[in-house]
PDB file of C-alpha atoms in Angstrom:
ATOM      1  CA  MET J  31     -47.263  28.030 -22.288  1.00 51.00           C
ATOM      2  CA  ALA J  32     -47.469  24.382 -23.009  1.00 54.00           C
ATOM      3  CA  ASN J  33     -47.507  23.281 -19.377  1.00 59.00           C
ATOM      4  CA  PHE J  34     -50.879  24.845 -18.503  1.00 64.00           C
ATOM      5  CA  GLY J  35     -53.462  22.136 -18.405  1.00 63.00           C
ATOM      6  CA  ASN J  36     -51.131  19.521 -19.825  1.00 68.00           C
ATOM      7  CA  PRO J  37     -51.764  16.235 -17.971  1.00 69.00           C
ATOM      8  CA  ALA J  38     -48.303  14.825 -18.834  1.00 68.00           C
ATOM      9  CA  TYR J  39     -46.611  17.839 -17.300  1.00 68.00           C
ATOM     10  CA  SER J  40     -48.716  17.588 -14.180  1.00 68.00           C
ATOM     11  CA  ALA J  41     -47.925  13.884 -13.834  1.00 67.00           C
ATOM     12  CA  ALA J  42     -44.196  14.486 -14.364  1.00 68.00           C
ATOM     13  CA  THR J  43     -43.996  17.244 -11.763  1.00 71.00           C
ATOM     14  CA  GLY J  44     -46.078  15.237  -9.331  1.00 70.00           C
ATOM     15  CA  ASN J  45     -43.832  12.214  -9.691  1.00 75.00           C
ATOM     16  CA  ALA J  46     -40.558  14.165  -9.573  1.00 74.00           C
ATOM     17  CA  ALA J  47     -40.037  13.514  -5.867  1.00 75.00           C
ATOM     18  CA  GLY J  48     -40.766   9.813  -6.288  1.00 74.00           C
ATOM     19  CA  MET J  49     -38.426   9.585  -9.234  1.00 78.00           C
ATOM     20  CA  ALA J  50     -35.678  11.273  -7.224  1.00 80.00           C
ATOM     21  CA  VAL J  51     -36.173   8.718  -4.448  1.00 80.00           C
ATOM     22  CA  LEU J  52     -35.992   5.890  -6.978  1.00 81.00           C
ATOM     23  CA  ALA J  53     -32.823   7.349  -8.512  1.00 83.00           C
ATOM     24  CA  THR J  54     -31.232   7.650  -5.076  1.00 86.00           C
ATOM     25  CA  ALA J  55     -32.259   4.090  -4.251  1.00 86.00           C
ATOM     26  CA  GLY J  56     -30.779   2.908  -7.550  1.00 88.00           C
ATOM     27  CA  VAL J  57     -27.459   4.592  -6.763  1.00 89.00           C
ATOM     28  CA  GLY J  58     -27.511   3.084  -3.267  1.00 88.00           C
ATOM     29  CA  LEU J  59     -28.249  -0.341  -4.718  1.00 91.00           C
ATOM     30  CA  ALA J  60     -25.388   0.022  -7.189  1.00 92.00           C
ATOM     31  CA  HIS J  61     -23.016   0.945  -4.352  1.00 92.00           C
ATOM     32  CA  ALA J  62     -24.242  -2.002  -2.270  1.00 93.00           C
ATOM     33  CA  ILE J  63     -23.704  -4.395  -5.180  1.00 94.00           C
ATOM     34  CA  GLY J  64     -20.211  -2.973  -5.715  1.00 93.00           C
ATOM     35  CA  ASP J  65     -19.420  -3.336  -2.009  1.00 93.00           C
ATOM     36  CA  GLY J  66     -20.694  -6.927  -2.076  1.00 94.00           C
ATOM     37  CA  ILE J  67     -18.505  -7.774  -5.061  1.00 96.00           C
ATOM     38  CA  ALA J  68     -15.487  -6.163  -3.367  1.00 95.00           C
ATOM     39  CA  ALA J  69     -16.170  -8.095  -0.141  1.00 96.00           C
ATOM     40  CA  ALA J  70     -16.442 -11.364  -2.066  1.00 96.00           C
ATOM     41  CA  ALA J  71     -13.161 -10.644  -3.870  1.00 95.00           C
ATOM     42  CA  ARG J  72     -11.483  -9.822  -0.545  1.00 96.00           C
ATOM     43  CA  ALA J  73     -12.792 -13.068   0.977  1.00 96.00           C
ATOM     44  CA  ARG J  74     -11.438 -15.069  -1.995  1.00 96.00           C
ATOM     45  CA  TYR J  75      -8.075 -13.323  -1.669  1.00 97.00           C
ATOM     46  CA  GLU J  76      -7.907 -14.032   2.081  1.00 97.00           C
ATOM     47  CA  ARG J  77      -8.864 -17.679   1.528  1.00 97.00           C
ATOM     48  CA  ARG J  78      -6.123 -18.082  -1.106  1.00 97.00           C
ATOM     49  CA  TYR J  79      -3.643 -16.332   1.192  1.00 97.00           C
ATOM     50  CA  ASP J  80      -4.591 -18.588   4.113  1.00 97.00           C
ATOM     51  CA  ASP J  81      -4.272 -21.681   1.899  1.00 97.00           C
ATOM     52  CA  ALA J  82      -0.851 -20.563   0.639  1.00 98.00           C
ATOM     53  CA  LEU J  83       0.304 -19.766   4.177  1.00 97.00           C
ATOM     54  CA  SER J  84      -0.888 -23.158   5.404  1.00 97.00           C
ATOM     55  CA  ALA J  85       0.906 -24.930   2.547  1.00 98.00           C
ATOM     56  CA  ALA J  86       4.103 -22.966   3.212  1.00 98.00           C
ATOM     57  CA  THR J  87       3.950 -23.781   6.933  1.00 98.00           C
ATOM     58  CA  SER J  88       3.412 -27.455   6.176  1.00 97.00           C
ATOM     59  CA  HIS J  89       6.317 -27.429   3.728  1.00 98.00           C
ATOM     60  CA  ALA J  90       8.539 -25.714   6.305  1.00 98.00           C
ATOM     61  CA  ASP J  91       7.617 -28.369   8.878  1.00 98.00           C
ATOM     62  CA  THR J  92       8.493 -31.108   6.397  1.00 98.00           C
ATOM     63  CA  MET J  93      11.809 -29.420   5.553  1.00 98.00           C
ATOM     64  CA  GLU J  94      12.612 -29.055   9.268  1.00 98.00           C
ATOM     65  CA  LEU J  95      11.990 -32.765   9.819  1.00 98.00           C
ATOM     66  CA  LEU J  96      14.157 -33.577   6.802  1.00 98.00           C
ATOM     67  CA  ALA J  97      16.944 -31.322   8.091  1.00 98.00           C
ATOM     68  CA  ARG J  98      16.822 -32.910  11.544  1.00 98.00           C
ATOM     69  CA  THR J  99      16.933 -36.404  10.025  1.00 98.00           C
ATOM     70  CA  SER J 100      19.841 -35.361   7.777  1.00 98.00           C
ATOM     71  CA  MET J 101      21.776 -33.950  10.730  1.00 98.00           C
ATOM     72  CA  GLN J 102      21.248 -37.198  12.644  1.00 98.00           C
ATOM     73  CA  MET J 103      22.468 -39.224   9.662  1.00 98.00           C
ATOM     74  CA  VAL J 104      25.533 -36.977   9.281  1.00 98.00           C
ATOM     75  CA  ALA J 105      26.357 -37.477  12.965  1.00 98.00           C
ATOM     76  CA  GLU J 106      26.058 -41.248  12.549  1.00 98.00           C
ATOM     77  CA  LEU J 107      28.307 -41.147   9.482  1.00 98.00           C
ATOM     78  CA  GLU J 108      30.902 -39.031  11.296  1.00 98.00           C
ATOM     79  CA  ALA J 109      30.958 -41.596  14.122  1.00 98.00           C
ATOM     80  CA  GLU J 110      31.367 -44.391  11.558  1.00 98.00           C
ATOM     81  CA  VAL J 111      34.262 -42.529   9.920  1.00 98.00           C
ATOM     82  CA  ALA J 112      35.943 -42.102  13.320  1.00 98.00           C
ATOM     83  CA  ARG J 113      35.597 -45.850  13.995  1.00 98.00           C
ATOM     84  CA  LEU J 114      36.988 -46.723  10.555  1.00 98.00           C
ATOM     85  CA  ARG J 115      39.937 -44.352  10.973  1.00 98.00           C
ATOM     86  CA  ALA J 116      40.728 -45.902  14.352  1.00 98.00           C
ATOM     87  CA  ALA J 117      40.546 -49.403  12.827  1.00 97.00           C
ATOM     88  CA  CYS J 118      42.795 -48.365   9.907  1.00 97.00           C
ATOM     89  CA  ARG J 119      45.292 -46.772  12.293  1.00 97.00           C
ATOM     90  CA  GLN J 120      45.318 -49.935  14.415  1.00 97.00           C
ATOM     91  CA  ARG J 121      45.853 -52.143  11.360  1.00 97.00           C
ATOM     92  CA  GLN J 122      48.648 -49.917  10.105  1.00 96.00           C
ATOM     93  CA  GLU J 123      50.339 -50.211  13.476  1.00 96.00           C
ATOM     94  CA  VAL J 124      50.149 -54.037  13.201  1.00 95.00           C
ATOM     95  CA  ILE J 125      51.573 -53.881   9.662  1.00 95.00           C
ATOM     96  CA  ASP J 126      54.396 -51.641  10.868  1.00 94.00           C
ATOM     97  CA  VAL J 127      55.206 -54.075  13.722  1.00 94.00           C
ATOM     98  CA  LEU J 128      55.223 -57.047  11.330  1.00 93.00           C
ATOM     99  CA  LYS J 129      57.533 -55.175   8.905  1.00 92.00           C
ATOM    100  CA  ALA J 130      59.865 -54.317  11.770  1.00 90.00           C
ATOM    101  CA  ARG J 131      60.137 -57.999  12.754  1.00 89.00           C
ATOM    102  CA  ARG J 132      61.174 -59.011   9.212  1.00 87.00           C
ATOM    103  CA  ALA J 133      63.896 -56.519   9.013  1.00 72.00           C
TER     104      ALA J 133
END
């Protein structure tokens, strides 16, 4: 048997428990690194999502202000049209009266 009195074999069997602990620690470290990378990726995703949501909210606020301003302008234009129609109707009535006098 080659293992009797072999110092390399004795050292390997004596260090087996320590090597198992190191292997377990290595696997744990690899998992921790993977979890850290996943957490960093999640944080970047959430930051991009928050930025996009903030930009969309700001854009919606701007569009709401624009819509309100547009509605106000439309109301002003409708009032102007009503005034112009009344003025045209009044002028047409004067024209009709003047035509009736000539005839």
